[in-house]
Short mmCIF file of C-alpha atoms and ligand atoms in Angstrom, two decimals:
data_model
loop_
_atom_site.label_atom_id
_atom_site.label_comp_id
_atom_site.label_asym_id
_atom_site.label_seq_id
_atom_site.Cartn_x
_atom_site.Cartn_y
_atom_site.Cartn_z
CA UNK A 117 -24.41 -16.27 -14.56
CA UNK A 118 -26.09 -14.01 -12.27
CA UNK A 119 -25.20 -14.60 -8.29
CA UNK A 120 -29.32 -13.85 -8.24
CA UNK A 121 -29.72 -17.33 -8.99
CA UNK A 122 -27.37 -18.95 -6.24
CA UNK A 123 -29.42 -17.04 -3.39
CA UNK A 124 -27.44 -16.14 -0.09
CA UNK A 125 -26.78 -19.55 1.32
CA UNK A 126 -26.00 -21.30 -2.47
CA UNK A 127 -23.12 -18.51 -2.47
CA UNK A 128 -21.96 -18.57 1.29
CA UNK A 129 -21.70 -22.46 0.26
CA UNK A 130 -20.08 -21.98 -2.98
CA UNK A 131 -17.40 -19.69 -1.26
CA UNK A 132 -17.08 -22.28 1.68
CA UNK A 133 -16.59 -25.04 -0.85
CA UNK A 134 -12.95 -23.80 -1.52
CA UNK A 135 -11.77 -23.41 1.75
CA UNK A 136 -9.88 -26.50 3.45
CA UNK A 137 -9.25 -27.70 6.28
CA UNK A 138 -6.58 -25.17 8.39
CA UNK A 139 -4.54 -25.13 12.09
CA UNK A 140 -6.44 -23.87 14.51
CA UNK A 141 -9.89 -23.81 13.63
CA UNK A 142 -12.30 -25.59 15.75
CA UNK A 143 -14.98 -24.22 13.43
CA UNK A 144 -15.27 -22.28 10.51
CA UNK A 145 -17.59 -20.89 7.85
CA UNK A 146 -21.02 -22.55 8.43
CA UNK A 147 -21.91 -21.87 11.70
CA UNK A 148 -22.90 -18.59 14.05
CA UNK A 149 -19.30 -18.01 14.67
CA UNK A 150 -16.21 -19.32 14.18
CA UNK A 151 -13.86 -21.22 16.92
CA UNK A 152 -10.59 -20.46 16.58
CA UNK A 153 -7.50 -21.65 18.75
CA UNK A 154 -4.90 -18.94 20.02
CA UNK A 155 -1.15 -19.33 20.27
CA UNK A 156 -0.60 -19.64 23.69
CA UNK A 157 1.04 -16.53 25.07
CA UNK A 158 -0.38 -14.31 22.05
CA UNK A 159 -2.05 -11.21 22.13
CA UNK A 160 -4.70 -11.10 19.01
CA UNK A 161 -4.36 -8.57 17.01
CA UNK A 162 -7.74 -7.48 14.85
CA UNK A 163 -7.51 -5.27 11.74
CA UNK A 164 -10.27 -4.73 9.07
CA UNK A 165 -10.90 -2.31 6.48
CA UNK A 166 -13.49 -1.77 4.18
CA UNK A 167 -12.73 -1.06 0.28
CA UNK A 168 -15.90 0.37 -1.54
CA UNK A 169 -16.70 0.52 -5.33
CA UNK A 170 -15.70 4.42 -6.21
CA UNK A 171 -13.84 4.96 -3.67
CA UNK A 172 -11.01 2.32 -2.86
CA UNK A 173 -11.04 1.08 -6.57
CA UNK A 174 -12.71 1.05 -10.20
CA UNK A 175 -14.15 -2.20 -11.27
CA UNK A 176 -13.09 -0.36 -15.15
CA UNK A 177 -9.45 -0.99 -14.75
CA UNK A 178 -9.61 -4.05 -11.36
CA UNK A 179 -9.50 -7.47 -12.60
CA UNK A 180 -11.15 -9.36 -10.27
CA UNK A 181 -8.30 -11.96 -9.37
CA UNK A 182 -6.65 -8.83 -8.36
CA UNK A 183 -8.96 -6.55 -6.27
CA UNK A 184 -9.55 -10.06 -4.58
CA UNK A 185 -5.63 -9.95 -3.87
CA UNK A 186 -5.45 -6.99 -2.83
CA UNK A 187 -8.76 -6.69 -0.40
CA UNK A 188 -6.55 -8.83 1.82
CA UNK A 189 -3.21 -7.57 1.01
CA UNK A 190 -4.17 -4.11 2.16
CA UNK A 191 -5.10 -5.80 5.88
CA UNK A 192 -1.93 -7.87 5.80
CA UNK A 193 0.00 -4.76 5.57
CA UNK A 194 -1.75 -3.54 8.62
CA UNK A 195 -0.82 -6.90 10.55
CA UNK A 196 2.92 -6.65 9.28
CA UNK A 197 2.82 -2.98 10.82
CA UNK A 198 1.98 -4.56 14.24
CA UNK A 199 4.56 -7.16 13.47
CA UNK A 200 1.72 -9.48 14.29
CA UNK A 201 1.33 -12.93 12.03
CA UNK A 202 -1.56 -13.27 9.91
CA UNK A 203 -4.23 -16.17 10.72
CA UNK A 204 -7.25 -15.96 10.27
CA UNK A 205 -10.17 -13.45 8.06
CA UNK A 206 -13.57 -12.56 7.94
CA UNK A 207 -15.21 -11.37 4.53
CA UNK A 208 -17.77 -9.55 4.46
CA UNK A 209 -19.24 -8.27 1.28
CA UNK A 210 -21.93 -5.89 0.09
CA UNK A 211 -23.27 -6.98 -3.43
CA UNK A 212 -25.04 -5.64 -6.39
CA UNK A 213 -27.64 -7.76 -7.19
CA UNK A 214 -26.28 -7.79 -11.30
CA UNK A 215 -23.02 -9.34 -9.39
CA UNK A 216 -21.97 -12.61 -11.79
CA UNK A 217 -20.21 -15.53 -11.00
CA UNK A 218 -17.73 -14.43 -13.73
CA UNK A 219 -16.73 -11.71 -11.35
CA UNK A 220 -17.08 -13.59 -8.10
CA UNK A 221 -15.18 -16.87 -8.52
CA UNK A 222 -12.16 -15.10 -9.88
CA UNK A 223 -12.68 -12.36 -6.45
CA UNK A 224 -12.45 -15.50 -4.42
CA UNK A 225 -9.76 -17.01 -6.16
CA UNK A 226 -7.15 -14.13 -5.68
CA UNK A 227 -8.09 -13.19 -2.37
CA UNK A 228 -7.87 -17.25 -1.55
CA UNK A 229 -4.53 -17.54 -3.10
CA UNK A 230 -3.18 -14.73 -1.03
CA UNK A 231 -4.28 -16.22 2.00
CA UNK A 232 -2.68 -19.66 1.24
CA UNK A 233 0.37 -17.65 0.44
CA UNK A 234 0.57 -16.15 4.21
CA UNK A 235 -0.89 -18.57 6.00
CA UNK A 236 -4.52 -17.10 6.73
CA UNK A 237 -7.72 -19.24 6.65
CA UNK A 238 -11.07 -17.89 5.83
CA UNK A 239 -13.62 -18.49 9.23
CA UNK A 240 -16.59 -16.58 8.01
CA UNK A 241 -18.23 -13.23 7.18
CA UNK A 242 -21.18 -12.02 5.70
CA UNK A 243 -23.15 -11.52 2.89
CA UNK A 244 -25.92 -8.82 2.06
CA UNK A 245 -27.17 -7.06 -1.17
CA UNK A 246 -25.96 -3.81 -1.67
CA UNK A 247 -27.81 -1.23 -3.65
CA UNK A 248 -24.71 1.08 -4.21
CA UNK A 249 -22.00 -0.63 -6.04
CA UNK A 250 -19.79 -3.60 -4.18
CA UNK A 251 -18.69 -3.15 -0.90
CA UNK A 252 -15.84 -5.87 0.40
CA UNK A 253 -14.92 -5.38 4.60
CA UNK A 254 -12.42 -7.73 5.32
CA UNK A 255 -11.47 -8.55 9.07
CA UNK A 256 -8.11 -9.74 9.56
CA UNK A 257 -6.98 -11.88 13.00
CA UNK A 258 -3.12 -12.13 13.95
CA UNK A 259 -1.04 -12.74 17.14
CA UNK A 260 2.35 -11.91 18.57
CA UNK A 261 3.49 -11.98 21.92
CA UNK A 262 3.35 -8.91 23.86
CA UNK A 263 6.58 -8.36 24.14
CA UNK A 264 7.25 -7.98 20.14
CA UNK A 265 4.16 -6.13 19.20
CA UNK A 266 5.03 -2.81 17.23
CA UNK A 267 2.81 0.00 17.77
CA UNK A 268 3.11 3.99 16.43
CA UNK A 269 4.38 5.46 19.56
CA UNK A 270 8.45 4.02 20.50
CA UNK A 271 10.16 6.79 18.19
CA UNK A 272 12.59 8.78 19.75
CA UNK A 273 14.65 10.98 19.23
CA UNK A 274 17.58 9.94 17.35
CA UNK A 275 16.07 6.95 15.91
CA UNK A 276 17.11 6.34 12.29
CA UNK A 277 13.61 6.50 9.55
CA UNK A 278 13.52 3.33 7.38
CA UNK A 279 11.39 2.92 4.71
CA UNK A 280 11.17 -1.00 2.37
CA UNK A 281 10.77 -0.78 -1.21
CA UNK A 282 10.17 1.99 -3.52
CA UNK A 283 7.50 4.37 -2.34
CA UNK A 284 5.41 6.16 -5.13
CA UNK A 285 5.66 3.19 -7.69
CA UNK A 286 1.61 2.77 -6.65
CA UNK A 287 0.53 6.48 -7.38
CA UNK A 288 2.21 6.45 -10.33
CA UNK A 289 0.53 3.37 -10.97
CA UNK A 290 -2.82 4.63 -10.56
CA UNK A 291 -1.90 8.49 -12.25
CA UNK A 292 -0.97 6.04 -15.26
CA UNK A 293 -4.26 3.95 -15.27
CA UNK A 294 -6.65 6.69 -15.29
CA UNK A 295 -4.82 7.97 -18.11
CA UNK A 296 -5.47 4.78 -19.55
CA UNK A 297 -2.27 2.91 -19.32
CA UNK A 298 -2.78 -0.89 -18.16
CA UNK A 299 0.90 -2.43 -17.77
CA UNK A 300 3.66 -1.80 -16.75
CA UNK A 301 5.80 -1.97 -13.12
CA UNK A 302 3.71 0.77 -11.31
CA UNK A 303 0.03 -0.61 -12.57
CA UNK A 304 1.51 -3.81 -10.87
CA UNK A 305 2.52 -1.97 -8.14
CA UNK A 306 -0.78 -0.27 -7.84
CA UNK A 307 -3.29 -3.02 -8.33
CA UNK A 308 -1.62 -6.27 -7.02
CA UNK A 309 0.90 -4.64 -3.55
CA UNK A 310 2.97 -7.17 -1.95
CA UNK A 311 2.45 -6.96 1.59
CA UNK A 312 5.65 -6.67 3.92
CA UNK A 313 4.31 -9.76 6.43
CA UNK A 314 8.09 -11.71 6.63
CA UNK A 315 9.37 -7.92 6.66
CA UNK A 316 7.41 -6.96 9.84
CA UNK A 317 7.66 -9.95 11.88
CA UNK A 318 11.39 -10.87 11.33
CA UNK A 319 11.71 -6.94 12.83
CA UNK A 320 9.41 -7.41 15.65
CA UNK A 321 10.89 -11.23 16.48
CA UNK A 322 14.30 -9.39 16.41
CA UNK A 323 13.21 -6.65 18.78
CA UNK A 324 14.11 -3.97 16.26
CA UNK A 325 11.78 -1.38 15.49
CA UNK A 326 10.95 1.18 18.09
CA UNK A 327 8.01 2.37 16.16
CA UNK A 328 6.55 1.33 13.20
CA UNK A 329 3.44 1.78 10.60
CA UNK A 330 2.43 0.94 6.76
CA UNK A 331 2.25 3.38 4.46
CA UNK A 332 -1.26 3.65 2.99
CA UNK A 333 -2.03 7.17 2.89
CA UNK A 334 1.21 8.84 1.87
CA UNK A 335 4.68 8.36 3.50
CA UNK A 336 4.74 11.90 5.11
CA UNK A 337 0.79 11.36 6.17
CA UNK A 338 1.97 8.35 8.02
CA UNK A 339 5.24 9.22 9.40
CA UNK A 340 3.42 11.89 10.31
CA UNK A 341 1.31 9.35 12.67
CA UNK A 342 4.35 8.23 14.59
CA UNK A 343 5.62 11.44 14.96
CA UNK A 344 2.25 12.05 16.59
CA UNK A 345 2.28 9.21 18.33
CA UNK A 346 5.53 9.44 19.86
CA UNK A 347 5.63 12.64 20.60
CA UNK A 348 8.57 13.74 18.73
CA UNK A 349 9.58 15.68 15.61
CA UNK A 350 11.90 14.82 11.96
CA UNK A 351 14.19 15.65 9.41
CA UNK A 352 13.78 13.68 6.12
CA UNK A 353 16.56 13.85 3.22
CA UNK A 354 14.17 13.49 0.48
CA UNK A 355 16.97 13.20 -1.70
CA UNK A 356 17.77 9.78 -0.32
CA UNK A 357 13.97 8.45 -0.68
CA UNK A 358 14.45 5.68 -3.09
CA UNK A 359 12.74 4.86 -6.13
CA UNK A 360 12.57 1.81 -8.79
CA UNK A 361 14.51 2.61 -11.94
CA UNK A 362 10.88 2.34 -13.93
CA UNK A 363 9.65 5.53 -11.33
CA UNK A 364 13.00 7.25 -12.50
CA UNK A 365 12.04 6.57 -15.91
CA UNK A 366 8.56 7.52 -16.23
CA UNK A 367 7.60 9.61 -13.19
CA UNK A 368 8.50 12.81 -15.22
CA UNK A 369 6.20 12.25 -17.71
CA UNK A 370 2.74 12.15 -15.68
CA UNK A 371 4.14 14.72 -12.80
CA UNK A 372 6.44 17.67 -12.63
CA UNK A 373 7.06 17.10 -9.70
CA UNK A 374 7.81 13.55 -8.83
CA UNK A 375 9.04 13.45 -5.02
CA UNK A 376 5.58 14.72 -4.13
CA UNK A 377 4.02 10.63 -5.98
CA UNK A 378 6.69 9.50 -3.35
CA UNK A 379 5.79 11.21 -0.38
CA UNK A 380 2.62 11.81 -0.68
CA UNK A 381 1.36 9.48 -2.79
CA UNK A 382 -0.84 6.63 -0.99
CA UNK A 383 -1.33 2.81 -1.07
CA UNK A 384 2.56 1.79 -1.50
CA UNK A 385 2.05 -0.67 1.94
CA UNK A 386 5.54 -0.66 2.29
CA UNK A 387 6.90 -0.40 6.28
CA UNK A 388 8.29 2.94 7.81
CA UNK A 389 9.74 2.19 11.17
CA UNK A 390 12.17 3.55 13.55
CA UNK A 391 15.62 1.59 14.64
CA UNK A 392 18.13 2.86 17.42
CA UNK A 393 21.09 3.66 15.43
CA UNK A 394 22.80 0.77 16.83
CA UNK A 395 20.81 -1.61 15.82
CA UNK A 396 20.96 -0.35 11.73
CA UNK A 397 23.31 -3.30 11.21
CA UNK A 398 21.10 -6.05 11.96
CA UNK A 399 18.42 -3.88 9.73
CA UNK A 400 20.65 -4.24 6.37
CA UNK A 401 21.87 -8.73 7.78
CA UNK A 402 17.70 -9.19 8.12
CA UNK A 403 16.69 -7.44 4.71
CA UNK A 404 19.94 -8.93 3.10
CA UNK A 405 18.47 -12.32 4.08
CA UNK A 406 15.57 -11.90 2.53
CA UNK A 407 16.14 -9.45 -0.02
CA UNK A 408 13.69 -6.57 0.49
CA UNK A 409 15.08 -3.10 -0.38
CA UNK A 410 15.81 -1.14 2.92
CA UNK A 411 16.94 2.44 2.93
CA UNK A 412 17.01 4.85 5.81
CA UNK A 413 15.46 7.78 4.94
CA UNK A 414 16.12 10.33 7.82
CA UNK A 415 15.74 10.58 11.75
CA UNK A 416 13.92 11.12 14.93
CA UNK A 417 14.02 14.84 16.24
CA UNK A 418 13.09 15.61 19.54
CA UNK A 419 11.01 18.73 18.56
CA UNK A 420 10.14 20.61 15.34
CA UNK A 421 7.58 18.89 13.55
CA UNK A 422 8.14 17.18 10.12
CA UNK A 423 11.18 18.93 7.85
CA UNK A 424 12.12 16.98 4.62
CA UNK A 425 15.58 18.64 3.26
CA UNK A 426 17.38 18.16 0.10
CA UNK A 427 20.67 16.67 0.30
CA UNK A 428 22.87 19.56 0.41
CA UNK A 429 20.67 20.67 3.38
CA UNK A 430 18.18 23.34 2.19
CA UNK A 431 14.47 22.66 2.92
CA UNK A 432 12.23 21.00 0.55
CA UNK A 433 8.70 22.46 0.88
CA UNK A 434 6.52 19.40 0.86
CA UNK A 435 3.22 22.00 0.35
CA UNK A 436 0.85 18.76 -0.20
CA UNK A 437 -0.66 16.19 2.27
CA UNK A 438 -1.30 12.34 1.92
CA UNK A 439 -4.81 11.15 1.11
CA UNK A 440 -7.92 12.59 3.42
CA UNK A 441 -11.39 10.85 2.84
CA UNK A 442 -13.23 14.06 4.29
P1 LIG B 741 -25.94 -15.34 10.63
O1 LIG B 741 -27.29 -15.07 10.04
O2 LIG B 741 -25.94 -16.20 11.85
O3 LIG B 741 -25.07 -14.12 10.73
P2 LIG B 741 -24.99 -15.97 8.04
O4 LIG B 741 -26.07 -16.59 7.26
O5 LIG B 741 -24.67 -14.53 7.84
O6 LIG B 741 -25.23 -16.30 9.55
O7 LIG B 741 -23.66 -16.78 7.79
C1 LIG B 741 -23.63 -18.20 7.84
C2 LIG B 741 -22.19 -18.64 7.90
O8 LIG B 741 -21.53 -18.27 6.71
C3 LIG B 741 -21.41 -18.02 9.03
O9 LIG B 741 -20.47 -18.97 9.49
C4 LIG B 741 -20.70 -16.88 8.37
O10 LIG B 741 -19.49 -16.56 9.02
C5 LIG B 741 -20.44 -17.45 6.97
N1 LIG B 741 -20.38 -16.42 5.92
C6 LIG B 741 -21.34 -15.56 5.51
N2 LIG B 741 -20.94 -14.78 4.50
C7 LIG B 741 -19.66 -15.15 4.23
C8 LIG B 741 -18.67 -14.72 3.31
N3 LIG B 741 -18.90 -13.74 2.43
N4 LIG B 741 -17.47 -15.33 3.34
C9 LIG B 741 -17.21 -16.31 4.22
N5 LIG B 741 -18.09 -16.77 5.12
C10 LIG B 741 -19.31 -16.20 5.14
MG1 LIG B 742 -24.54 -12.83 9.14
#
């Protein structure tokens, strides 16, 4: 069935339908905005981004369920960067009039079922036709108090690099489904990413980080933001970047060079933050506790820009950059 046949307001309603009722909204999805209820003593923190059909994903190779997942996963990961925690989201979406319900239900479903899973309630958004493929802008609300918020710019120098997870697992994901390959760890990786939300607010509550930021466009691109940020330089072992034993396995076969999926390669939303040295023990009891991978990676210069090194010290030429829309 055709969404044609709903009109606007039969689909705003059949979206609306499947939300309940959540803390601190006053008023949701129905009227000309929504009333929501602070923590007291928060800051809010806002987020969006916008994924578009082309661009941000291929509707050849997305099941719905999963681009609905991960529409709100990606703005999560931008929340858990702040160290903020997730509440409340705006959707917004731009769709093709030949849009069916057998696409859209399932969309709702995933993205609903990831914000049960951290705690976010839809409030509203917006609906329009779009006459260029789908267009999904999600707007994401958090708090934290002021004290704990995480931005780009603590680093300094001396500061151990951290990075969670395996970074590259999602551009070998996607090298692997344009090739036509549809399982696997890294398609999993790649189409359904986990953000780090306990990850980043545990660190923030404890007062860890001195910097911190998600990696979505490469984890030199980004680390390159803090450096920026911060005003300070790095040294990165590469050799002691971490990767899943199915990267190990199959990152040869699709690249000859597979440190460069890792580092430059985009959408992992795993955390990269900065910890004073001293605090590296608490790092490993938190991430213990909750058993998310945690490896430090390198450390804060004061000066020199960005090196990455091999082990035994030599340079590594990293001649590549993350993703760049323009
Ligand atoms: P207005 O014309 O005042 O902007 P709309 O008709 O766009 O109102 O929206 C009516 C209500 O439905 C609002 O509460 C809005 O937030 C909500 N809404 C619209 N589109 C969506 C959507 N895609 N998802 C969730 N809520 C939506
Ligand atoms: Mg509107």
């Amino acid at each position: 069935m055709n969404i044609a046949s709903l009109g606007e307001f039969g689909l705003i309603g059949r979206i609306a339908d499947r939300v309940g009722v959540r803390d601190g909204v006053r008023c949701g999805i129905g009227d000309d905005a929504a009333a929501l209820e602070p923590a007291p003593g928060c800051l809010q923190l806002v987020t969006t981004d916008m994924l578009l059909e082309g661009v941000h994903f291929d509707l050849s190779y997305t099941p719905p369920e999963l681009l609905g997942r991960k529409s709100l996963a990606v703005n999560l990961s931008d929340m858990a960067a702040m160290g903020g925690n997730p509440r409340w989201l705006l959707l917004s979406l731009g769709l093709p009039s030949s849009t069916t319900l057998e696409f859209l239900d399932p969309f709702i479903s995933g993205l609903l079922e990831m914000a049960d899973q951290f705690g976010v309630a839809l409030v509203g958004g917006d609906t329009c036709a779009s006459r260029s493929g789908l267009v999904i802008s999600i707007t994401l609300l958090g708090e934290q108090h002021p004290e704990k918020i995480v931005y780009r710019r603590g680093a300094s120098p001396g500061d151990l690099i951290c990075v969670t997870g395996t970074p590259g697992d999602s551009a070998l994901g996607l090298t692997q489904l344009r090739a036509g390959i549809r399982e696997g760890h890294a398609v999993a990786r790649h189409r359904d990413p986990l953000p780090r939300c306990h990850e980043g607010v545990m660190l923030a509550e404890a007062g860890i980080p001195s910097a911190m930021i998600d990696i979505s466009d490469g984890l030199l691109a980004d680390l390159g933001h803090i450096l920026k940020h911060s005003g300070v330089g790095a040294r990165i072992d590469v050799d002691r970047i971490p990767a899943s034993e199915y990267f190990r396995e199959h990152a040869g076969t699709v690249s000859d060079d597979p440190l460069r999926l890792a580092l430059s390669g985009g959408e992992d939303y795993e955390l990269l933050f900065t910890v004073p040295h001293r605090r590296w023990p608490d790092v490993v009891r938190i991430f213990s506790e909750i058993q998310t991978q945690v490896t430090a990676i390198g450390e804060i210069t004061s000066a020199g820009g960005l090196q990455t090194i091999r082990s035994g010290g030599e340079p590594y030429l990293a001649g590549f950059q993350g993703f760049r829309h323009f």
